[in-house]
Coordinates of N, CA and C and ligand atoms in Angstrom, one line a residue:
M166 N -34.3 -13.6 -10.1 CA -33.8 -12.7 -8.9 C -32.7 -12.0 -8.9
K167 N -32.6 -11.0 -9.5 CA -31.0 -10.5 -9.8 C -30.4 -9.9 -8.8
I168 N -29.5 -10.5 -7.9 CA -28.6 -9.9 -6.8 C -27.5 -9.7 -7.0
V169 N -26.7 -8.3 -7.0 CA -25.5 -7.6 -7.2 C -24.6 -7.7 -6.0
F170 N -23.3 -8.2 -6.1 CA -22.4 -8.3 -4.8 C -21.3 -7.3 -5.1
F171 N -21.1 -6.6 -3.7 CA -19.8 -5.5 -3.9 C -18.7 -6.2 -2.9
G172 N -17.6 -6.7 -3.6 CA -16.6 -7.5 -3.0 C -16.0 -6.2 -2.4
D173 N -15.0 -6.6 -1.4 CA -13.7 -5.5 -1.0 C -13.4 -4.0 -1.2
I174 N -14.4 -3.1 -1.1 CA -14.7 -1.7 -1.2 C -13.6 -0.7 -0.9
H175 N -12.9 -1.1 0.0 CA -11.8 -0.6 0.6 C -11.7 0.8 0.6
G176 N -12.6 1.5 1.4 CA -12.2 3.0 1.2 C -12.1 3.9 0.0
N177 N -13.0 2.7 -1.1 CA -12.9 3.7 -2.3 C -14.6 4.5 -2.7
I178 N -14.5 5.4 -2.1 CA -16.1 5.9 -2.2 C -16.6 6.4 -3.5
E179 N -15.4 6.7 -4.3 CA -15.8 7.1 -5.8 C -16.3 5.5 -6.5
A180 N -15.1 4.8 -6.4 CA -15.4 3.2 -7.3 C -16.7 2.6 -6.5
L181 N -17.2 2.8 -5.3 CA -18.6 2.2 -4.8 C -19.8 3.2 -5.2
K182 N -19.3 4.6 -5.3 CA -21.1 5.2 -6.2 C -20.8 4.8 -7.4
A183 N -19.7 4.8 -8.3 CA -19.8 4.4 -9.8 C -20.4 3.1 -10.2
A184 N -20.1 2.2 -9.1 CA -20.7 0.5 -9.4 C -22.2 0.7 -9.0
Y185 N -22.5 1.3 -8.0 CA -24.0 1.8 -7.4 C -24.7 2.4 -8.4
D186 N -24.4 3.2 -9.2 CA -24.9 4.0 -10.3 C -25.5 2.8 -11.4
A187 N -24.2 2.3 -11.4 CA -24.3 1.5 -12.7 C -24.8 0.3 -12.4
V188 N -25.0 -0.4 -11.6 CA -26.0 -1.9 -11.2 C -27.7 -1.5 -11.0
A189 N -27.7 0.0 -11.0 CA -28.8 0.8 -10.8 C -29.5 0.3 -11.8
L190 N -29.2 0.2 -12.8 CA -29.5 0.5 -14.2 C -30.4 -0.9 -14.5
Q191 N -29.6 -1.6 -13.7 CA -30.2 -3.4 -14.0 C -31.3 -3.8 -12.8
N192 N -31.8 -2.8 -12.4 CA -32.7 -3.0 -11.5 C -32.8 -4.4 -10.5
P193 N -31.6 -4.4 -9.7 CA -31.5 -5.6 -9.0 C -32.4 -5.7 -7.9
D194 N -32.9 -6.9 -7.5 CA -33.9 -7.1 -6.1 C -33.2 -6.7 -4.9
K195 N -31.7 -6.9 -5.0 CA -31.1 -6.9 -3.8 C -29.4 -6.6 -4.2
I196 N -29.2 -6.0 -3.0 CA -27.2 -5.4 -3.1 C -27.1 -6.0 -2.2
Y197 N -25.7 -6.9 -2.0 CA -25.0 -7.1 -0.8 C -23.9 -6.5 -1.1
H198 N -23.2 -6.7 0.1 CA -21.2 -6.4 0.3 C -21.0 -7.4 0.7
L199 N -19.3 -7.5 0.6 CA -19.0 -9.0 1.2 C -17.7 -8.3 2.1
G200 N -17.6 -7.2 2.3 CA -16.9 -7.2 4.1 C -15.6 -6.3 2.9
D201 N -14.7 -5.9 4.1 CA -13.7 -5.1 3.9 C -13.2 -3.7 3.6
L202 N -14.1 -3.0 4.1 CA -14.4 -2.1 3.8 C -13.8 -0.5 3.9
G203 N -12.4 -0.8 4.8 CA -11.6 0.3 5.0 C -10.2 -0.4 4.5
G204 N -9.4 0.8 4.6 CA -7.8 0.1 4.1 C -7.8 0.4 2.7
Y205 N -6.0 0.9 2.6 CA -5.6 1.6 0.9 C -6.2 2.7 0.6
A206 N -7.5 3.4 0.9 CA -8.1 4.6 0.1 C -8.5 5.0 1.6
P207 N -8.7 7.1 1.5 CA -9.1 7.3 2.8 C -10.8 7.5 2.9
F208 N -11.6 6.8 2.6 CA -13.2 7.2 2.4 C -13.7 6.1 3.0
V209 N -13.0 5.1 4.5 CA -13.4 4.5 5.0 C -14.9 4.7 5.4
N210 N -14.9 6.1 6.3 CA -16.2 6.7 6.9 C -17.4 6.7 5.8
E211 N -16.9 7.3 4.6 CA -17.7 7.6 3.6 C -18.6 6.3 3.0
V212 N -17.5 5.4 2.7 CA -18.3 3.9 2.7 C -19.1 3.1 3.5
V213 N -19.3 3.0 4.7 CA -19.7 2.7 5.7 C -21.4 3.8 5.5
D214 N -21.2 5.1 5.7 CA -22.5 5.9 5.7 C -23.3 5.7 4.3
F215 N -22.4 5.5 3.3 CA -22.9 5.2 1.9 C -24.1 3.7 2.3
L216 N -23.1 2.7 2.7 CA -23.8 1.5 3.1 C -25.2 1.3 3.6
I217 N -25.3 2.3 4.8 CA -26.2 2.5 5.8 C -27.4 2.9 5.0
K218 N -26.6 4.4 4.4 CA -27.7 5.3 3.8 C -28.8 4.2 2.6
H219 N -28.5 3.3 1.9 CA -28.7 2.6 1.0 C -29.1 1.3 1.3
G220 N -29.0 0.9 2.7 CA -29.6 -0.1 3.2 C -28.9 -1.5 2.4
I221 N -27.5 -1.4 2.1 CA -26.7 -2.3 1.7 C -26.3 -3.1 2.9
E222 N -26.8 -4.3 3.1 CA -26.5 -5.6 3.9 C -25.2 -6.1 3.5
G223 N -24.5 -6.7 4.6 CA -23.4 -7.5 4.1 C -22.8 -8.3 5.3
V224 N -21.4 -8.9 5.1 CA -20.7 -9.6 5.9 C -19.4 -8.6 6.2
Q225 N -18.5 -9.8 7.4 CA -17.7 -9.1 7.9 C -16.2 -9.1 7.6
G226 N -15.4 -8.7 6.9 CA -14.5 -9.1 6.4 C -12.9 -8.5 7.4
N227 N -11.8 -9.5 7.2 CA -10.8 -9.5 8.0 C -10.6 -8.1 8.6
Y228 N -10.4 -7.0 7.8 CA -10.1 -5.7 8.0 C -11.1 -5.6 8.7
D229 N -12.0 -5.3 8.4 CA -13.3 -4.9 9.1 C -13.3 -5.3 10.8
E230 N -12.9 -6.4 11.3 CA -12.9 -7.5 12.3 C -11.5 -6.5 13.0
A231 N -10.6 -6.5 12.1 CA -9.4 -6.1 13.2 C -9.2 -4.2 13.1
V232 N -10.1 -3.6 12.6 CA -10.3 -2.4 12.9 C -11.5 -2.2 13.8
A233 N -12.3 -3.2 13.6 CA -13.4 -2.8 15.0 C -13.0 -3.2 16.2
N234 N -11.9 -4.2 16.1 CA -11.4 -4.6 17.5 C -10.2 -4.5 17.7
D235 N -9.4 -3.2 17.2 CA -8.3 -2.7 17.2 C -7.1 -3.9 17.7
R236 N -7.0 -4.5 16.7 CA -5.7 -5.4 16.4 C -4.7 -5.1 15.9
E237 N -3.8 -5.6 16.5 CA -2.2 -5.4 16.0 C -2.3 -5.5 14.4
H238 N -2.9 -6.4 13.8 CA -2.5 -6.8 12.7 C -3.6 -6.9 11.8
C239 N -3.9 -6.2 10.3 CA -5.1 -6.3 9.2 C -5.3 -8.1 9.4
G240 N -4.7 -8.9 9.4 CA -4.7 -10.3 9.5 C -4.7 -10.7 7.4
C241 N -3.9 -9.9 6.6 CA -3.8 -9.9 5.1 C -2.2 -9.9 5.3
K242 N -2.4 -11.3 4.3 CA -1.0 -11.5 3.8 C 0.3 -11.1 3.1
A243 N 1.3 -10.8 3.4 CA 2.1 -10.3 2.9 C 3.0 -10.8 1.9
E244 N 3.3 -10.5 1.0 CA 4.6 -11.1 0.0 C 5.7 -11.0 0.3
D245 N 6.3 -9.6 0.6 CA 7.8 -9.3 1.0 C 7.6 -8.1 2.0
P246 N 8.6 -7.8 2.6 CA 9.1 -7.0 3.6 C 8.1 -5.2 3.5
L247 N 8.5 -5.0 2.0 CA 8.1 -3.6 1.6 C 6.3 -3.7 1.8
Q248 N 5.9 -4.8 1.2 CA 4.2 -4.9 1.3 C 4.2 -5.0 2.8
E249 N 4.6 -5.6 3.5 CA 4.3 -5.7 4.9 C 3.7 -4.0 5.4
E250 N 5.2 -3.7 5.3 CA 5.3 -2.3 5.8 C 4.4 -1.2 5.4
M251 N 3.7 -1.1 3.9 CA 2.9 -0.7 3.3 C 1.4 -1.1 4.1
A252 N 1.0 -2.5 4.1 CA -0.5 -3.0 4.5 C -0.2 -2.4 6.1
H253 N 1.0 -2.3 6.7 CA 0.8 -1.8 8.6 C 0.6 -0.3 8.6
R254 N 1.2 0.4 7.6 CA 0.5 1.9 7.6 C -0.7 2.2 7.1
S255 N -1.2 1.7 6.3 CA -2.7 1.5 5.9 C -3.0 1.1 6.9
F256 N -3.4 -0.1 7.5 CA -3.8 -0.3 8.7 C -3.9 0.6 10.0
A257 N -2.8 1.1 10.4 CA -2.7 2.0 11.2 C -3.1 3.0 10.8
W258 N -3.2 3.7 9.7 CA -4.0 5.2 9.3 C -5.4 4.9 9.3
T259 N -6.2 3.8 8.9 CA -7.5 3.2 9.0 C -7.8 3.4 10.1
K260 N -7.0 2.7 11.7 CA -7.7 2.7 12.7 C -7.5 4.0 13.4
A261 N -6.6 4.9 12.7 CA -6.5 6.4 13.6 C -7.8 7.4 12.9
H262 N -8.5 7.0 11.9 CA -9.4 7.7 11.3 C -10.7 7.5 11.4
V263 N -10.8 6.2 11.2 CA -12.5 5.4 11.4 C -13.2 5.9 12.8
S264 N -14.4 6.7 12.4 CA -15.6 6.7 13.2 C -16.0 6.0 14.3
A265 N -16.6 6.3 14.8 CA -17.4 5.5 16.2 C -18.3 4.9 15.3
T266 N -18.9 5.6 14.6 CA -20.1 4.8 14.0 C -19.6 3.8 13.0
S267 N -18.8 4.0 11.8 CA -17.7 3.1 11.5 C -17.5 2.0 12.2
K268 N -17.1 1.9 13.3 CA -16.2 1.1 14.1 C -17.6 0.0 14.2
A269 N -18.2 0.9 14.7 CA -19.8 -0.2 15.6 C -20.1 -0.8 14.4
Y270 N -20.4 -0.4 13.3 CA -20.9 -1.0 12.3 C -20.5 -2.4 12.0
M271 N -18.8 -2.3 11.8 CA -18.3 -3.2 11.1 C -18.2 -4.3 12.5
K272 N -18.1 -3.8 13.7 CA -18.1 -4.8 14.6 C -19.3 -5.6 14.7
N273 N -20.5 -5.1 14.5 CA -22.0 -5.9 14.0 C -22.1 -6.6 13.0
L274 N -21.2 -6.6 12.0 CA -21.2 -7.1 11.1 C -21.4 -8.9 11.1
P275 N -22.0 -9.6 10.5 CA -22.2 -11.2 10.4 C -20.9 -11.5 9.8
T276 N -20.5 -12.9 10.1 CA -19.6 -13.4 9.4 C -20.2 -14.0 8.1
E277 N -21.3 -14.3 7.9 CA -21.7 -15.2 6.9 C -23.4 -14.5 7.0
I278 N -24.1 -15.2 5.6 CA -25.5 -14.7 5.5 C -26.1 -15.9 4.7
K279 N -27.0 -16.4 5.1 CA -27.2 -17.0 3.9 C -29.1 -17.2 3.9
F280 N -29.3 -17.2 2.7 CA -30.8 -17.3 2.5 C -31.2 -17.9 0.8
T281 N -32.4 -18.5 0.5 CA -32.9 -19.3 -0.1 C -33.4 -18.5 -1.6
S282 N -32.9 -18.6 -2.7 CA -33.6 -18.1 -3.8 C -33.9 -18.5 -4.6
E283 N -35.1 -18.6 -5.6 CA -35.7 -19.8 -6.7 C -35.6 -21.1 -6.0
G284 N -34.9 -21.5 -5.0 CA -35.0 -22.9 -4.3 C -33.5 -23.3 -4.2
K285 N -32.7 -22.0 -4.6 CA -31.2 -22.3 -4.6 C -30.7 -22.0 -3.1
K286 N -30.1 -22.5 -2.1 CA -29.4 -21.9 -1.0 C -27.9 -21.3 -1.6
V287 N -28.1 -19.6 -0.8 CA -27.0 -19.0 -1.3 C -26.3 -18.7 0.0
W288 N -24.8 -18.6 0.0 CA -24.5 -18.4 1.4 C -23.2 -17.5 0.7
L289 N -23.1 -16.5 1.9 CA -22.5 -15.5 1.3 C -21.2 -15.0 2.9
F290 N -19.8 -15.2 2.5 CA -18.9 -14.7 3.6 C -17.6 -14.1 2.8
H291 N -16.9 -13.5 3.2 CA -15.9 -13.0 2.9 C -15.0 -13.4 2.3
A292 N -14.2 -14.4 2.8 CA -12.9 -15.4 2.3 C -13.5 -16.6 1.5
T293 N -13.4 -17.2 3.0 CA -13.5 -19.1 3.0 C -14.8 -19.2 3.8
P294 N -15.4 -20.0 4.3 CA -16.5 -20.1 5.0 C -15.9 -20.3 6.6
K295 N -14.9 -20.7 6.7 CA -14.4 -20.9 8.2 C -13.4 -19.9 8.5
K296 N -12.2 -19.5 7.6 CA -11.8 -18.7 8.1 C -11.5 -17.2 7.0
Y297 N -11.6 -15.8 7.8 CA -11.9 -14.9 6.7 C -10.8 -14.2 6.5
N298 N -9.4 -15.0 6.3 CA -8.3 -14.6 6.1 C -7.3 -15.4 5.2
L299 N -8.3 -16.5 4.8 CA -7.6 -17.3 3.7 C -7.7 -17.0 2.1
Y300 N -7.1 -17.2 1.5 CA -6.9 -16.8 -0.2 C -7.2 -17.9 -0.9
W301 N -8.6 -18.0 -1.5 CA -9.2 -18.7 -2.1 C -9.3 -18.4 -3.7
Y302 N -8.0 -18.6 -4.1 CA -8.0 -18.3 -6.0 C -8.6 -19.3 -6.4
E303 N -8.9 -18.8 -7.7 CA -9.5 -19.9 -9.0 C -8.4 -20.7 -9.4
D304 N -7.4 -20.8 -8.8 CA -6.4 -22.3 -9.1 C -6.0 -23.1 -8.2
R305 N -7.0 -22.7 -7.4 CA -6.5 -23.6 -5.9 C -7.4 -25.4 -6.3
P306 N -6.9 -26.2 -5.9 CA -7.3 -27.7 -6.4 C -8.8 -27.9 -6.1
E307 N -9.8 -28.7 -7.0 CA -10.8 -28.6 -6.8 C -11.1 -29.3 -5.4
K308 N -10.0 -30.4 -4.7 CA -10.0 -31.0 -3.7 C -10.7 -29.6 -2.2
F309 N -9.9 -28.3 -2.7 CA -10.2 -27.3 -1.9 C -11.7 -27.1 -1.6
F310 N -11.8 -27.0 -3.2 CA -13.2 -26.0 -3.2 C -14.2 -27.2 -2.9
H311 N -14.2 -28.7 -3.0 CA -15.1 -29.5 -2.3 C -15.0 -29.4 -0.7
E312 N -13.9 -29.3 -0.2 CA -13.9 -29.0 1.4 C -14.6 -28.0 1.6
M313 N -14.5 -26.9 1.2 CA -15.2 -25.6 1.6 C -16.6 -25.8 1.4
A314 N -17.1 -26.6 0.3 CA -18.6 -26.4 0.2 C -19.0 -27.6 1.3
E315 N -18.3 -28.4 1.8 CA -18.5 -29.4 2.5 C -19.1 -29.1 4.1
K316 N -18.5 -27.3 3.7 CA -18.7 -26.8 5.3 C -19.9 -26.5 5.7
G317 N -21.0 -26.4 5.0 CA -22.3 -25.9 4.5 C -22.9 -26.7 3.3
D318 N -24.4 -26.8 3.3 CA -24.8 -27.3 2.2 C -25.5 -26.5 0.9
A319 N -24.8 -25.2 1.0 CA -25.2 -24.3 -0.3 C -25.0 -24.8 -1.8
D320 N -25.8 -24.2 -2.5 CA -25.7 -24.8 -4.0 C -25.1 -23.6 -4.4
V321 N -25.0 -22.3 -4.2 CA -24.1 -21.0 -4.3 C -23.3 -20.4 -3.5
M322 N -22.3 -20.4 -3.5 CA -21.3 -19.5 -2.6 C -20.9 -18.4 -3.3
I323 N -20.5 -17.4 -2.1 CA -20.5 -15.7 -3.2 C -19.3 -15.3 -2.1
Y324 N -18.0 -15.1 -2.1 CA -17.2 -14.4 -1.5 C -16.1 -13.2 -2.1
G325 N -15.3 -12.8 -1.6 CA -14.1 -12.2 -2.0 C -13.0 -12.3 -1.4
H326 N -12.4 -11.1 -1.1 CA -11.3 -11.2 -0.5 C -9.8 -11.4 -1.4
I327 N -9.8 -12.0 -2.6 CA -8.6 -11.7 -3.4 C -8.5 -10.9 -4.2
H328 N -9.8 -10.1 -4.4 CA -10.0 -8.9 -5.3 C -9.9 -9.4 -6.6
K329 N -9.8 -10.6 -7.0 CA -9.9 -11.1 -8.8 C -11.4 -11.8 -9.1
P330 N -12.0 -11.5 -9.5 CA -13.7 -12.0 -9.8 C -12.7 -13.6 -10.8
Y331 N -13.8 -14.5 -9.8 CA -13.9 -15.8 -11.5 C -15.6 -16.3 -10.6
R332 N -15.5 -17.1 -11.4 CA -16.6 -18.5 -11.1 C -16.4 -19.8 -11.9
K333 N -16.5 -20.5 -11.2 CA -16.5 -22.1 -10.9 C -17.6 -22.8 -10.8
D334 N -17.4 -23.8 -11.5 CA -18.9 -24.7 -11.2 C -18.5 -26.2 -11.1
I335 N -18.6 -26.5 -10.2 CA -18.1 -28.4 -9.9 C -19.4 -28.8 -9.1
N336 N -19.3 -30.3 -10.0 CA -20.7 -31.1 -9.4 C -21.8 -30.0 -8.9
G337 N -22.4 -29.7 -9.8 CA -23.7 -28.6 -9.8 C -23.8 -27.3 -8.6
K338 N -22.2 -27.0 -7.9 CA -22.1 -25.8 -7.2 C -21.7 -24.7 -7.8
V339 N -22.1 -23.8 -7.5 CA -21.5 -22.6 -7.9 C -20.2 -21.8 -7.4
F340 N -19.4 -21.7 -7.3 CA -18.6 -21.0 -6.5 C -18.3 -19.4 -7.0
I341 N -18.6 -18.4 -6.8 CA -18.2 -17.2 -6.9 C -17.4 -16.1 -6.6
N342 N -16.2 -15.6 -6.8 CA -15.6 -14.8 -6.4 C -16.1 -13.6 -6.9
A343 N -16.5 -12.4 -6.3 CA -17.3 -11.2 -6.8 C -16.4 -10.0 -7.0
G344 N -15.2 -10.4 -6.7 CA -14.2 -9.4 -7.1 C -13.8 -8.4 -6.4
S345 N -13.3 -7.2 -6.3 CA -13.3 -5.9 -5.8 C -13.6 -4.6 -6.3
V346 N -14.5 -4.1 -5.8 CA -14.8 -2.5 -6.2 C -13.7 -1.8 -5.9
G347 N -13.6 -1.2 -4.8 CA -12.4 -0.5 -4.5 C -10.8 -0.4 -4.9
K348 N -10.8 -1.9 -4.6 CA -9.3 -2.0 -5.4 C -8.7 -3.8 -5.9
P349 N -9.3 -3.4 -7.0 CA -8.9 -4.6 -7.8 C -7.5 -4.8 -8.2
K350 N -7.2 -6.0 -8.2 CA -5.8 -7.0 -8.4 C -5.7 -7.7 -9.9
D351 N -6.7 -7.6 -10.4 CA -6.5 -8.3 -11.5 C -6.4 -8.0 -13.0
G352 N -5.1 -6.3 -12.8 CA -4.5 -5.3 -14.0 C -5.8 -4.7 -14.3
D353 N -7.1 -4.5 -14.2 CA -7.9 -4.0 -14.9 C -8.7 -3.1 -13.5
P354 N -8.4 -1.8 -13.7 CA -8.3 -0.7 -12.8 C -10.2 -0.3 -12.3
R355 N -10.7 -0.8 -13.4 CA -12.3 -0.1 -13.2 C -13.0 -1.1 -12.0
A356 N -13.7 -0.4 -11.5 CA -14.7 -1.1 -10.0 C -15.0 -2.3 -10.5
C357 N -15.5 -3.4 -9.8 CA -16.0 -4.7 -10.4 C -17.3 -5.1 -9.5
A358 N -18.0 -5.3 -10.1 CA -19.3 -5.6 -9.5 C -19.8 -7.5 -9.7
A359 N -20.3 -7.8 -9.0 CA -20.9 -9.2 -9.5 C -22.3 -8.9 -9.6
V360 N -22.9 -9.2 -10.7 CA -24.6 -9.1 -10.9 C -24.9 -10.6 -11.3
V361 N -25.6 -11.4 -10.2 CA -26.1 -12.8 -10.2 C -27.4 -12.7 -10.4
D362 N -27.8 -13.3 -11.5 CA -29.5 -13.6 -11.7 C -29.6 -15.3 -11.5
I363 N -30.3 -15.0 -10.5 CA -30.7 -16.5 -10.2 C -31.8 -16.9 -10.5
E364 N -32.1 -18.3 -11.4 CA -33.3 -18.5 -11.7 C -33.8 -20.0 -11.6
P365 N -34.8 -20.4 -11.6 CA -35.3 -22.1 -11.0 C -34.2 -23.0 -11.8
D366 N -33.9 -22.5 -12.9 CA -33.1 -23.8 -13.7 C -31.6 -23.3 -14.1
A367 N -31.3 -22.0 -13.6 CA -30.1 -21.4 -14.2 C -29.2 -20.4 -13.1
V368 N -27.7 -20.3 -12.5 CA -27.2 -19.1 -12.4 C -26.6 -18.3 -13.2
K369 N -26.7 -17.4 -13.5 CA -26.1 -16.4 -14.5 C -25.2 -15.8 -13.7
T370 N -23.9 -15.3 -14.5 CA -23.2 -14.6 -13.6 C -22.2 -13.4 -14.5
E371 N -22.8 -12.3 -14.2 CA -21.6 -11.0 -15.1 C -20.9 -10.4 -13.9
F372 N -19.6 -10.4 -14.6 CA -18.8 -9.4 -13.8 C -18.9 -8.0 -14.5
L373 N -19.1 -7.1 -13.7 CA -19.8 -5.9 -14.3 C -18.5 -5.0 -14.0
R374 N -17.7 -4.3 -14.9 CA -16.6 -3.6 -15.1 C -17.1 -1.9 -14.9
V375 N -16.8 -1.2 -14.0 CA -17.5 -0.1 -14.1 C -16.2 0.8 -14.1
P376 N -16.1 2.0 -15.2 CA -15.2 3.2 -15.0 C -15.6 4.0 -14.1
Y377 N -14.3 4.7 -13.4 CA -14.4 5.7 -12.6 C -13.5 6.6 -12.6
D378 N -13.5 7.9 -11.9 CA -12.6 8.6 -11.9 C -11.3 8.1 -11.0
V379 N -10.4 7.2 -11.7 CA -9.6 6.4 -10.7 C -8.4 7.6 -10.2
E380 N -8.1 8.4 -10.9 CA -6.9 9.4 -11.1 C -7.1 10.4 -9.5
K381 N -8.4 10.8 -9.5 CA -9.3 11.7 -8.6 C -8.7 10.7 -6.6
V382 N -9.0 9.7 -7.1 CA -8.9 8.9 -5.9 C -7.2 8.6 -5.4
A383 N -6.7 8.4 -6.3 CA -5.4 8.0 -6.4 C -4.4 9.2 -5.9
V384 N -5.3 10.6 -6.1 CA -4.6 11.8 -5.6 C -4.7 12.0 -4.1
E385 N -6.3 11.8 -3.8 CA -6.5 11.8 -2.4 C -5.7 10.8 -1.6
I386 N -5.5 9.5 -2.4 CA -4.8 8.6 -1.4 C -3.4 9.4 -0.8
S387 N -2.6 9.6 -2.0 CA -1.6 10.6 -1.7 C -1.8 11.9 -0.8
K388 N -2.6 12.7 -0.7 CA -2.7 13.7 0.0 C -3.4 13.6 1.3
S389 N -4.1 12.0 1.8 CA -4.0 11.8 3.1 C -3.4 11.3 4.2
G390 N -2.0 11.1 3.3 CA -1.0 10.6 4.3 C -1.0 9.1 4.1
L391 N -1.8 8.6 3.0 CA -1.6 6.9 3.0 C -0.6 7.1 1.9
P392 N 0.5 5.7 2.0 CA 1.3 5.6 0.9 C 1.2 5.8 -0.2
D393 N 1.8 6.6 -1.4 CA 1.6 6.8 -2.7 C 1.6 5.5 -3.1
Y394 N 2.3 4.2 -2.5 CA 2.2 2.6 -3.3 C 1.0 2.6 -3.2
F395 N 0.2 3.1 -2.8 CA -1.1 2.7 -3.0 C -2.0 3.1 -3.9
A396 N -1.4 4.4 -4.4 CA -2.1 5.1 -5.4 C -1.7 4.6 -6.5
E397 N -0.5 4.5 -6.5 CA 0.3 3.3 -7.8 C -0.6 2.0 -8.0
K398 N -0.8 1.4 -6.7 CA -1.7 0.1 -7.0 C -2.6 0.0 -7.6
L399 N -3.6 1.6 -7.3 CA -4.9 1.9 -7.9 C -5.1 1.8 -9.4
R400 N -4.0 2.8 -10.2 CA -3.9 3.1 -11.2 C -3.5 1.8 -11.8
H401 N -3.1 1.0 -11.5 CA -2.8 -0.3 -12.4 C -3.4 -1.3 -12.1
G402 N -4.5 -0.9 -11.2 CA -5.6 -2.4 -10.9 C -4.6 -3.7 -10.2
A403 N -3.1 -3.2 -9.4 CA -2.9 -4.5 -8.7 C -2.8 -4.5 -7.5
Ligands
FE2_680 FE1 -9.9 -7.2 1.1

């Protein structure tokens, strides 16, 4: 069973379309998204419409929850005052431009999805099993991975939120961060999609990097009234 995961699309319709076309060539059995559909780029409604049109199910991210419920804060962590200010402007922009359809869609997303494939229990969530705004980086101590795995009985856990893809295998359990379609932060501006092949005796992972017109989206970010800061971040995969 070949399953594709789109993490953190963040209002980037060009990246989503390119990723979708690229993974279609691999004939996946199913495609899921991992939440955080708006913010940082202006095409939040186009992204939601695309997901609905193509029947792509997914889970709710912290950004989706915050936008859908008109929260004061997106639940994102800022490392300095500039980042905090920029995050706030992006969040305010997104709340002002999101459609009623998009909001309802985000509000109704489940926080987790569980299914069994080839005898393996698969568990999807945005960031971690219990908190959707905790940053589960690859270099967290193994103890952290154990603690998260203990919150469920899954064999394969797939999530996003940090915008940096990785896979770790610990004690027979597979941990996959799908990276980000629309706002990679690993220095590679290309869209990232995780292609996971679940076989009876193996789980194979490919992080597909898909080129698209990054500059076109960067220009649209600046034109939309979102800070240029996010156009620059997009250009550099930062
Ligand atoms: Fe995100």
